[in-house]
Amino acid sequence: MGLEEQLPSGFLLTTVEAVHGYAAKSSLWPVTFGLACCAIEMMATGAGRYDLARFGMEVFRPSPRQADLMIVAGRVSQKMAPILRQVYDQMPNPKWVISMGVCASSGGMFNNYAVVQGVDHIVPVDIYLPGCPPRPEMLMDAIIKLHNQIQHTKMGADLVKENDEREQLALTAEPLIEMKGLLR
Amino acid sequence: MAELPQAVRGFSTTFFTMFRKVNTEQYPEDKDKYPPKPAFHGRHQLNRHPDGLEKCVGCELCAWACPADAIYVEGADNEEGERHSPGERYGVVYQINYLRCILCGLCIEACPTRALTMTNEYELADNSREKLIYEKDDLLAPLMPGMAEAPHAMVAGTTAKDYYEGKVTGATPAQLEEVAAREAAKAAAQAASDAAALEQVADVDALGVAVAGAKSKYAANAKEEALAARATDAGKGGEQ
C-alpha cells in the first residue's frame, strides 16, 4: 500500500477506492456470533431460501481471524461481553459490526442488570437492525445498507484522517450510559 | 463393481435436482413477489380521521402496554384555532424507539381510538441510535385525497362522537380554506425572513466588512447550530 499513503487525495484514488469498495463489499465473511433467537433467523438467512451466498458471504467463519463482519445476533449478557470484545479484537481490519435485533442494539425488553444495554457499549456498531427477531429480509436489508457504507469507505491518507475525526467526535461525545429518555 | 449402480442412483438425485424449481427468494430485486403476510407487525402508523385530524388522543395507553418501554407520549389540550384531533386532547409528542420495540402489537391492542396500527414495512435498519427513534412526523399516516393537514377546526356542527361513529367522511371546503390560508401565511413569513436575511448580508457588504471576517462569523454560526443540534439529539425523549 505505497502510493495512496503518500498522496493526499485525487481522482486516481477515487477510482481505486471504488474498486476496493466493490471488492470489499462483495466478499464479506461473517464471523459466527449467534447468541439467541436472532441466530435462528441468521441461520435461515444463510440457508437456501434466502441464500446469503448471493452476496458472497455464505461462509460463516468460526474463527475470527478469517472474518471481517460480526453479526451480533441476540442479547449480550454481561458475562458474554468480554468474550465478544475479544472476538472483535481478533478480527483483522477493516471490520464491520451489525447489531442484529433489539436486544443487541439497546437491550430491548431486557432492561435489567444481566444484559448489556446495547452492544455499542463494547464495540463500534455500523448498522443497527431493529426487530424481535428481524425476519431474514430485514437482515438482508441491513447487509445491503452496510454494503453501501463499505462501497464509500475511504482509503490511505483519507481513511486515516477520517478515523482521526471520528475518534475526536467519539472522545467528546456524551457517554451512552448517561443518555436519558428513549436513548437510554 | 457393485457400488456403481448405487453411485449412479446417488448422483441422479443431484442431477434431477438441477431441474427442480429454485427455492431461493431474490430479495432486493423481487421483493414485491414475496410480501409479508397482511398480519405481519411492521413499523407503526398513526392514523387520521377522514378529514385529516389525528386520531391519537394522547392517552398513553400504548406506552403503558408496551413491555419494552419503547413508546413515549405527551398529551396536550387542543386549543381553539390549533386543533389536532377531535375532542379534548391530542398527542403533542409521540416517539417510538425501534431499538426497544419488539413489534409485539400490544400497543395497537391497547389503543382505544384505533389511532395506532402497524404497517407491513420492515426495512428499518439504520446507522445510529438517534435515527431509530421515530418521531410523530415519521409515524403519521400520509394525507389521503380529501384530507387536510392538521391542525384545523372540526367539521362544523359535529362532535368528537360523530367522528368515532364515522359520520365525518372528508374535509369540508371551510377546513380546506383554513389550511390553505395557514399555508399561505407561513409561506409569506418565510419569504419575509429570507428577504431580511438577504438584506443583512447586503448590509454587511456595504459596511465593507472583510470577506474573511464574514466567513468566520458564518463558521461560528454553523458551529453553534451543530452544537445545538447535538444537544437536542442528546436530550431526545426527555426525562422519563
Short mmCIF file of C-alpha atoms in Angstrom, two decimals:
data_model
loop_
_atom_site.label_atom_id
_atom_site.label_comp_id
_atom_site.label_asym_id
_atom_site.label_seq_id
_atom_site.Cartn_x
_atom_site.Cartn_y
_atom_site.Cartn_z
CA MET A 1 0.00 0.00 0.00
CA GLY A 2 2.68 2.51 -1.00
CA LEU A 3 1.15 5.00 -3.38
CA GLU A 4 -2.09 6.02 -1.75
CA GLU A 5 -0.44 6.63 1.60
CA GLN A 6 1.81 9.27 0.04
CA LEU A 7 -0.89 11.10 -1.90
CA PRO A 8 -3.39 13.25 -0.02
CA SER A 9 -6.32 12.52 -2.35
CA GLY A 10 -7.23 12.69 -6.01
CA PHE A 11 -9.07 11.30 -8.97
CA LEU A 12 -6.75 8.32 -9.15
CA LEU A 13 -7.62 7.31 -5.61
CA THR A 14 -11.36 7.78 -6.03
CA THR A 15 -11.28 5.11 -8.73
CA VAL A 16 -9.12 2.85 -6.60
CA GLU A 17 -11.48 3.43 -3.69
CA ALA A 18 -14.47 2.47 -5.83
CA VAL A 19 -12.81 -0.78 -6.94
CA HIS A 20 -11.63 -1.55 -3.42
CA GLY A 21 -15.08 -0.82 -2.02
CA TYR A 22 -16.74 -3.04 -4.59
CA ALA A 23 -14.34 -5.89 -3.83
CA ALA A 24 -14.68 -5.48 -0.08
CA LYS A 25 -18.46 -5.38 -0.08
CA SER A 26 -18.79 -8.35 -2.44
CA SER A 27 -16.87 -10.77 -0.24
CA LEU A 28 -17.80 -10.11 3.35
CA TRP A 29 -17.04 -13.01 5.62
CA PRO A 30 -19.19 -13.00 8.73
CA VAL A 31 -17.95 -14.42 12.00
CA THR A 32 -20.35 -16.81 13.71
CA PHE A 33 -21.73 -14.89 16.65
CA GLY A 34 -25.22 -16.17 17.28
CA LEU A 35 -26.25 -15.60 20.88
CA ALA A 36 -30.01 -16.17 20.99
CA CYS A 37 -33.16 -16.44 18.89
CA CYS A 38 -31.87 -13.91 16.33
CA ALA A 39 -29.26 -16.52 15.43
CA ILE A 40 -32.05 -18.80 14.18
CA GLU A 41 -33.11 -16.10 11.71
CA MET A 42 -29.45 -15.53 10.82
CA MET A 43 -29.11 -19.24 10.01
CA ALA A 44 -32.30 -19.08 7.97
CA THR A 45 -30.81 -16.17 6.05
CA GLY A 46 -27.76 -18.25 5.27
CA ALA A 47 -29.83 -21.24 4.14
CA GLY A 48 -31.29 -21.98 0.72
CA ARG A 49 -34.47 -19.92 0.76
CA TYR A 50 -32.79 -16.57 1.42
CA ASP A 51 -29.27 -17.63 0.42
CA LEU A 52 -26.63 -15.19 1.61
CA ALA A 53 -24.31 -16.76 -0.97
CA ARG A 54 -25.89 -14.36 -3.46
CA PHE A 55 -23.99 -11.59 -1.63
CA GLY A 56 -20.75 -13.56 -1.49
CA MET A 57 -20.95 -14.18 2.25
CA GLU A 58 -22.25 -17.69 2.80
CA VAL A 59 -19.24 -18.85 4.81
CA PHE A 60 -19.84 -18.08 8.46
CA ARG A 61 -16.29 -18.31 9.83
CA PRO A 62 -15.95 -19.95 13.20
CA SER A 63 -12.53 -18.31 13.56
CA PRO A 64 -12.49 -14.52 13.86
CA ARG A 65 -9.12 -14.13 12.16
CA GLN A 66 -10.64 -15.05 8.81
CA ALA A 67 -13.68 -12.82 9.22
CA ASP A 68 -14.40 -9.14 8.64
CA LEU A 69 -18.05 -8.81 9.63
CA MET A 70 -19.55 -9.52 13.02
CA ILE A 71 -23.32 -10.01 13.14
CA VAL A 72 -24.12 -9.83 16.84
CA ALA A 73 -27.34 -11.82 16.87
CA GLY A 74 -29.04 -11.86 20.24
CA ARG A 75 -28.86 -10.38 23.74
CA VAL A 76 -25.37 -9.94 25.09
CA SER A 77 -25.13 -10.86 28.76
CA GLN A 78 -22.57 -9.14 30.99
CA LYS A 79 -20.66 -12.41 31.13
CA MET A 80 -20.51 -12.68 27.33
CA ALA A 81 -19.37 -9.07 26.85
CA PRO A 82 -15.59 -9.56 27.31
CA ILE A 83 -15.69 -12.59 25.02
CA LEU A 84 -17.49 -10.62 22.35
CA ARG A 85 -14.91 -7.86 22.63
CA GLN A 86 -12.10 -10.39 22.37
CA VAL A 87 -13.54 -11.93 19.24
CA TYR A 88 -13.91 -8.43 17.78
CA ASP A 89 -10.30 -7.59 18.64
CA GLN A 90 -9.11 -10.78 16.96
CA MET A 91 -10.72 -9.83 13.67
CA PRO A 92 -8.32 -8.14 11.24
CA ASN A 93 -9.00 -4.64 9.91
CA PRO A 94 -11.07 -3.46 8.09
CA LYS A 95 -14.02 -4.90 10.01
CA TRP A 96 -17.66 -4.07 10.48
CA VAL A 97 -20.38 -4.85 13.03
CA ILE A 98 -24.10 -5.35 12.50
CA SER A 99 -26.11 -5.26 15.69
CA MET A 100 -28.95 -7.62 14.84
CA GLY A 101 -32.21 -7.36 16.75
CA VAL A 102 -33.34 -5.03 19.50
CA CYS A 103 -31.56 -6.89 22.31
CA ALA A 104 -28.14 -6.49 20.73
CA SER A 105 -28.90 -2.91 19.72
CA SER A 106 -30.18 -1.50 23.00
CA GLY A 107 -31.00 -4.30 25.40
CA GLY A 108 -34.54 -4.45 24.03
CA MET A 109 -37.10 -5.66 26.52
CA PHE A 110 -34.37 -6.99 28.80
CA ASN A 111 -33.76 -3.76 30.69
CA ASN A 112 -32.02 -5.42 33.62
CA TYR A 113 -28.64 -5.89 35.26
CA ALA A 114 -27.77 -9.10 33.44
CA VAL A 115 -27.90 -7.82 29.87
CA VAL A 116 -25.63 -5.27 28.21
CA GLN A 117 -27.84 -2.34 27.15
CA GLY A 118 -26.66 -2.25 23.58
CA VAL A 119 -23.60 -3.88 22.08
CA ASP A 120 -22.33 -0.41 21.15
CA HIS A 121 -21.20 -0.12 24.77
CA ILE A 122 -18.49 -2.63 23.85
CA VAL A 123 -17.78 -2.46 20.11
CA PRO A 124 -18.44 0.22 17.46
CA VAL A 125 -21.62 -0.66 15.54
CA ASP A 126 -22.09 0.22 11.87
CA ILE A 127 -25.71 -0.84 11.34
CA TYR A 128 -28.45 -1.19 13.93
CA LEU A 129 -31.20 -3.59 12.93
CA PRO A 130 -34.49 -3.50 14.84
CA GLY A 131 -36.93 -6.40 15.08
CA CYS A 132 -37.52 -9.19 17.56
CA PRO A 133 -36.24 -11.19 15.85
CA PRO A 134 -35.82 -9.48 12.49
CA ARG A 135 -37.07 -11.52 9.55
CA PRO A 136 -34.40 -12.67 7.08
CA GLU A 137 -35.37 -9.89 4.66
CA MET A 138 -34.65 -7.34 7.38
CA LEU A 139 -31.19 -8.80 7.92
CA MET A 140 -30.53 -8.75 4.19
CA ASP A 141 -31.71 -5.14 4.06
CA ALA A 142 -29.23 -4.29 6.84
CA ILE A 143 -26.48 -6.08 4.94
CA ILE A 144 -27.28 -4.15 1.76
CA LYS A 145 -27.19 -0.88 3.73
CA LEU A 146 -23.80 -1.94 5.10
CA HIS A 147 -22.65 -2.72 1.56
CA ASN A 148 -23.47 0.87 0.61
CA GLN A 149 -21.38 2.10 3.52
CA ILE A 150 -18.45 -0.13 2.59
CA GLN A 151 -18.64 0.98 -1.04
CA HIS A 152 -17.98 4.54 0.12
CA THR A 153 -15.16 3.69 2.52
CA LYS A 154 -12.06 5.84 2.05
CA MET A 155 -8.50 4.57 1.67
CA GLY A 156 -4.98 5.51 2.70
CA ALA A 157 -4.42 9.05 3.99
CA ASP A 158 -8.12 9.89 3.69
CA LEU A 159 -9.03 6.91 5.83
CA VAL A 160 -6.51 7.90 8.49
CA LYS A 161 -7.91 11.43 8.50
CA GLU A 162 -11.49 10.17 8.72
CA ASN A 163 -10.62 7.82 11.54
CA ASP A 164 -8.94 10.67 13.45
CA GLU A 165 -12.04 12.83 13.02
CA ARG A 166 -14.29 10.01 14.18
CA GLU A 167 -12.08 9.41 17.19
CA GLN A 168 -12.21 13.10 18.14
CA LEU A 169 -16.02 13.01 17.85
CA ALA A 170 -16.18 9.86 19.93
CA LEU A 171 -13.95 11.35 22.62
CA THR A 172 -16.18 14.40 23.01
CA ALA A 173 -19.49 12.51 22.64
CA GLU A 174 -21.79 12.01 25.58
CA PRO A 175 -21.27 8.57 27.12
CA LEU A 176 -24.06 6.16 26.27
CA ILE A 177 -24.64 5.34 29.90
CA GLU A 178 -25.53 8.96 30.66
CA MET A 179 -28.12 9.29 27.91
CA LYS A 180 -31.66 9.89 29.07
CA GLY A 181 -35.16 9.23 27.77
CA LEU A 182 -35.60 6.84 24.89
CA LEU A 183 -31.87 6.85 24.18
CA ARG A 184 -31.18 5.06 27.43
CA MET B 1 -18.39 -53.24 -9.23
CA ALA B 2 -21.45 -53.50 -7.04
CA GLU B 3 -21.05 -49.83 -5.97
CA LEU B 4 -21.63 -48.43 -9.43
CA PRO B 5 -25.42 -48.66 -9.52
CA GLN B 6 -25.59 -47.09 -6.07
CA ALA B 7 -23.34 -44.22 -7.10
CA VAL B 8 -25.42 -43.65 -10.21
CA ARG B 9 -28.55 -43.57 -8.10
CA GLY B 10 -26.96 -41.11 -5.73
CA PHE B 11 -25.77 -38.76 -8.44
CA SER B 12 -29.07 -38.99 -10.24
CA THR B 13 -30.65 -37.22 -7.25
CA THR B 14 -28.14 -34.42 -7.68
CA PHE B 15 -28.75 -34.39 -11.41
CA PHE B 16 -32.54 -34.20 -11.24
CA THR B 17 -32.42 -31.53 -8.51
CA MET B 18 -30.99 -29.23 -11.15
CA PHE B 19 -34.36 -29.26 -12.92
CA ARG B 20 -36.46 -28.59 -9.84
CA LYS B 21 -37.96 -25.18 -9.13
CA VAL B 22 -35.48 -22.85 -7.38
CA ASN B 23 -36.42 -22.24 -3.79
CA THR B 24 -34.45 -19.02 -3.32
CA GLU B 25 -36.24 -15.70 -2.98
CA GLN B 26 -34.37 -12.96 -4.83
CA TYR B 27 -34.87 -10.48 -2.02
CA PRO B 28 -33.89 -6.98 -3.06
CA GLU B 29 -34.77 -7.47 -6.73
CA ASP B 30 -38.11 -9.32 -6.49
CA LYS B 31 -39.23 -8.33 -3.04
CA ASP B 32 -42.73 -7.43 -4.26
CA LYS B 33 -43.22 -11.08 -5.18
CA TYR B 34 -42.79 -12.16 -1.55
CA PRO B 35 -44.72 -9.67 0.58
CA PRO B 36 -45.11 -10.36 4.29
CA LYS B 37 -48.48 -11.71 5.42
CA PRO B 38 -51.05 -8.94 5.94
CA ALA B 39 -50.97 -9.55 9.70
CA PHE B 40 -47.22 -9.01 9.86
CA HIS B 41 -46.22 -6.50 12.54
CA GLY B 42 -44.01 -3.89 10.93
CA ARG B 43 -43.48 -0.19 11.51
CA HIS B 44 -46.27 1.66 13.34
CA GLN B 45 -48.57 4.22 11.82
CA LEU B 46 -50.58 6.99 13.49
CA ASN B 47 -53.86 7.16 11.64
CA ARG B 48 -56.05 10.13 10.74
CA HIS B 49 -59.76 10.76 10.57
CA PRO B 50 -61.13 11.14 7.02
CA ASP B 51 -60.83 14.94 7.25
CA GLY B 52 -57.16 14.82 8.27
CA LEU B 53 -57.48 15.31 12.05
CA GLU B 54 -55.35 12.91 14.08
CA LYS B 55 -56.97 10.01 15.85
CA CYS B 56 -54.46 9.95 18.69
CA VAL B 57 -55.85 11.49 21.88
CA GLY B 58 -52.61 11.29 23.87
CA CYS B 59 -53.93 8.84 26.47
CA GLU B 60 -50.59 6.99 26.78
CA LEU B 61 -52.27 3.58 26.98
CA CYS B 62 -49.85 2.33 24.29
CA ALA B 63 -46.90 3.44 26.41
CA TRP B 64 -48.44 1.67 29.42
CA ALA B 65 -49.00 -1.54 27.49
CA CYS B 66 -45.51 -1.61 25.98
CA PRO B 67 -43.46 -4.41 27.58
CA ALA B 68 -40.19 -2.92 26.37
CA ASP B 69 -40.84 0.74 27.32
CA ALA B 70 -40.29 1.78 23.74
CA ILE B 71 -43.08 4.37 23.45
CA TYR B 72 -43.05 7.89 24.85
CA VAL B 73 -46.19 10.03 24.60
CA GLU B 74 -47.00 13.50 25.84
CA GLY B 75 -50.61 14.67 25.63
CA ALA B 76 -51.75 18.27 25.42
CA ASP B 77 -55.03 20.17 25.28
CA ASN B 78 -56.47 21.13 21.92
CA GLU B 79 -56.64 24.93 21.75
CA GLU B 80 -59.21 26.79 19.68
CA GLY B 81 -57.54 27.64 16.36
CA GLU B 82 -54.88 24.95 16.95
CA ARG B 83 -56.88 21.73 16.88
CA HIS B 84 -55.08 18.47 16.07
CA SER B 85 -57.74 15.91 16.98
CA PRO B 86 -61.47 15.93 17.66
CA GLY B 87 -62.26 16.15 21.37
CA GLU B 88 -60.21 17.49 24.24
CA ARG B 89 -56.68 16.17 23.95
CA TYR B 90 -54.08 15.14 21.37
CA GLY B 91 -50.61 13.64 21.44
CA VAL B 92 -48.14 16.50 21.12
CA VAL B 93 -45.03 14.31 21.40
CA TYR B 94 -45.10 10.77 20.09
CA GLN B 95 -41.90 8.76 19.89
CA ILE B 96 -41.23 5.08 19.32
CA ASN B 97 -37.75 3.73 19.87
CA TYR B 98 -37.36 0.96 17.32
CA LEU B 99 -34.26 -0.28 19.10
CA ARG B 100 -36.51 -1.28 22.02
CA CYS B 101 -39.74 -2.08 20.20
CA ILE B 102 -40.24 -5.82 19.79
CA LEU B 103 -43.15 -5.38 17.35
CA CYS B 104 -45.42 -7.45 19.59
CA GLY B 105 -48.56 -5.41 18.88
CA LEU B 106 -49.73 -4.93 22.48
CA CYS B 107 -49.78 -1.16 21.86
CA ILE B 108 -52.21 -1.43 18.96
CA GLU B 109 -54.44 -3.67 21.06
CA ALA B 110 -54.39 -1.08 23.83
CA CYS B 111 -55.22 1.87 21.58
CA PRO B 112 -58.83 2.93 22.32
CA THR B 113 -59.27 5.04 19.16
CA ARG B 114 -57.51 2.78 16.67
CA ALA B 115 -55.07 5.63 16.15
CA LEU B 116 -52.07 3.31 16.32
CA THR B 117 -51.83 0.43 13.87
CA MET B 118 -48.95 -1.41 12.28
CA THR B 119 -47.91 -1.46 8.64
CA ASN B 120 -46.09 -4.18 6.75
CA GLU B 121 -43.00 -2.04 6.29
CA TYR B 122 -39.95 -3.79 7.70
CA GLU B 123 -36.86 -2.15 6.20
CA LEU B 124 -35.87 -0.20 9.28
CA ALA B 125 -32.10 -0.74 9.67
CA ASP B 126 -30.06 2.44 10.13
CA ASN B 127 -26.65 3.52 11.30
CA SER B 128 -27.31 5.40 14.52
CA ARG B 129 -29.43 5.11 17.64
CA GLU B 130 -30.86 8.60 17.21
CA LYS B 131 -32.22 7.86 13.73
CA LEU B 132 -34.14 4.85 15.02
CA ILE B 133 -36.24 6.91 17.40
CA TYR B 134 -39.18 7.71 15.18
CA GLU B 135 -40.97 10.99 15.92
CA LYS B 136 -44.59 11.84 15.31
CA ASP B 137 -43.75 13.20 11.82
CA ASP B 138 -42.23 9.86 10.81
CA LEU B 139 -45.17 7.84 12.11
CA LEU B 140 -48.16 9.91 10.97
CA ALA B 141 -50.14 8.42 8.10
CA PRO B 142 -49.79 10.23 4.77
CA LEU B 143 -52.60 12.54 3.71
CA MET B 144 -55.13 10.71 1.58
CA PRO B 145 -57.23 12.52 -1.03
CA GLY B 146 -59.89 14.61 0.71
CA MET B 147 -57.80 15.16 3.83
CA ALA B 148 -56.46 18.48 5.10
CA GLU B 149 -53.28 18.66 7.18
CA ALA B 150 -54.00 19.16 10.91
CA PRO B 151 -54.28 21.49 12.81
CA HIS B 152 -57.67 22.74 11.68
CA ALA B 153 -61.18 23.07 13.08
CA MET B 154 -63.59 20.13 13.27
CA VAL B 155 -66.30 19.79 10.66
CA ALA B 156 -68.93 22.43 11.57
CA GLY B 157 -71.73 21.14 13.76
CA THR B 158 -70.09 17.82 14.69
CA THR B 159 -68.82 16.46 17.98
CA ALA B 160 -66.00 14.05 18.76
CA LYS B 161 -68.61 11.30 18.96
CA ASP B 162 -69.62 11.87 15.34
CA TYR B 163 -66.01 11.35 14.33
CA TYR B 164 -65.83 8.00 16.11
CA GLU B 165 -69.15 6.91 14.66
CA GLY B 166 -67.78 7.53 11.18
CA LYS B 167 -70.16 10.34 10.28
CA VAL B 168 -67.34 12.55 9.01
CA THR B 169 -66.30 11.41 5.54
CA GLY B 170 -63.88 14.11 4.39
CA ALA B 171 -62.62 17.64 4.77
CA THR B 172 -65.19 20.38 4.14
CA PRO B 173 -64.41 23.45 1.97
CA ALA B 174 -64.22 25.57 5.14
CA GLN B 175 -61.50 23.29 6.56
CA LEU B 176 -59.56 23.25 3.30
CA GLU B 177 -59.74 27.05 3.19
CA GLU B 178 -58.45 27.34 6.74
CA VAL B 179 -55.47 25.12 5.95
CA ALA B 180 -54.74 26.93 2.68
CA ALA B 181 -54.82 30.31 4.49
CA ARG B 182 -52.39 28.98 7.13
CA GLU B 183 -50.01 27.62 4.48
CA ALA B 184 -50.10 30.94 2.61
CA ALA B 185 -49.33 32.88 5.81
CA LYS B 186 -46.45 30.53 6.56
CA ALA B 187 -45.02 30.93 3.04
CA ALA B 188 -45.31 34.73 3.30
CA ALA B 189 -43.50 34.74 6.67
CA GLN B 190 -40.75 32.52 5.21
CA ALA B 191 -40.33 34.85 2.23
CA ALA B 192 -40.15 37.86 4.54
CA SER B 193 -37.48 36.27 6.75
CA ASP B 194 -35.48 35.24 3.65
CA ALA B 195 -35.61 38.82 2.37
CA ALA B 196 -34.49 40.12 5.77
CA ALA B 197 -31.56 37.70 5.81
CA LEU B 198 -30.53 38.81 2.31
CA GLU B 199 -30.71 42.45 3.41
CA GLN B 200 -28.49 41.71 6.37
CA VAL B 201 -25.88 40.16 4.11
CA ALA B 202 -26.10 43.22 1.84
CA ASP B 203 -25.61 45.47 4.88
CA VAL B 204 -22.51 43.57 5.89
CA ASP B 205 -21.09 44.06 2.39
CA ALA B 206 -22.00 47.74 2.42
CA LEU B 207 -20.16 48.27 5.68
CA GLY B 208 -17.08 46.96 3.94
CA VAL B 209 -16.51 44.13 6.37
CA ALA B 210 -13.77 41.88 5.08
CA VAL B 211 -14.97 38.65 3.49
CA ALA B 212 -12.75 36.69 5.82
CA GLY B 213 -14.47 38.22 8.82
CA ALA B 214 -17.91 37.38 7.46
CA LYS B 215 -16.79 33.86 6.76
CA SER B 216 -15.53 33.29 10.28
CA LYS B 217 -18.84 34.62 11.61
CA TYR B 218 -20.78 32.16 9.50
CA ALA B 219 -18.45 29.40 10.57
CA ALA B 220 -19.12 30.31 14.20
CA ASN B 221 -22.87 30.26 13.49
CA ALA B 222 -22.63 26.85 11.88
CA LYS B 223 -20.67 25.56 14.86
CA GLU B 224 -23.27 26.89 17.26
CA GLU B 225 -26.04 25.31 15.22
CA ALA B 226 -24.25 21.97 15.17
CA LEU B 227 -23.78 22.14 18.93
CA ALA B 228 -27.45 22.99 19.44
CA ALA B 229 -28.49 20.12 17.15
CA ARG B 230 -26.32 17.74 19.14
CA ALA B 231 -27.80 18.97 22.39
CA THR B 232 -31.35 18.34 21.15
CA ASP B 233 -30.35 14.91 19.88
CA ALA B 234 -28.87 14.01 23.23
CA GLY B 235 -31.98 15.21 25.07
CA LYS B 236 -34.31 13.35 22.71
CA GLY B 237 -37.17 11.73 24.51
CA GLY B 238 -36.82 13.93 27.54
CA GLU B 239 -36.67 12.64 31.07
CA GLN B 240 -38.94 9.70 31.51
#
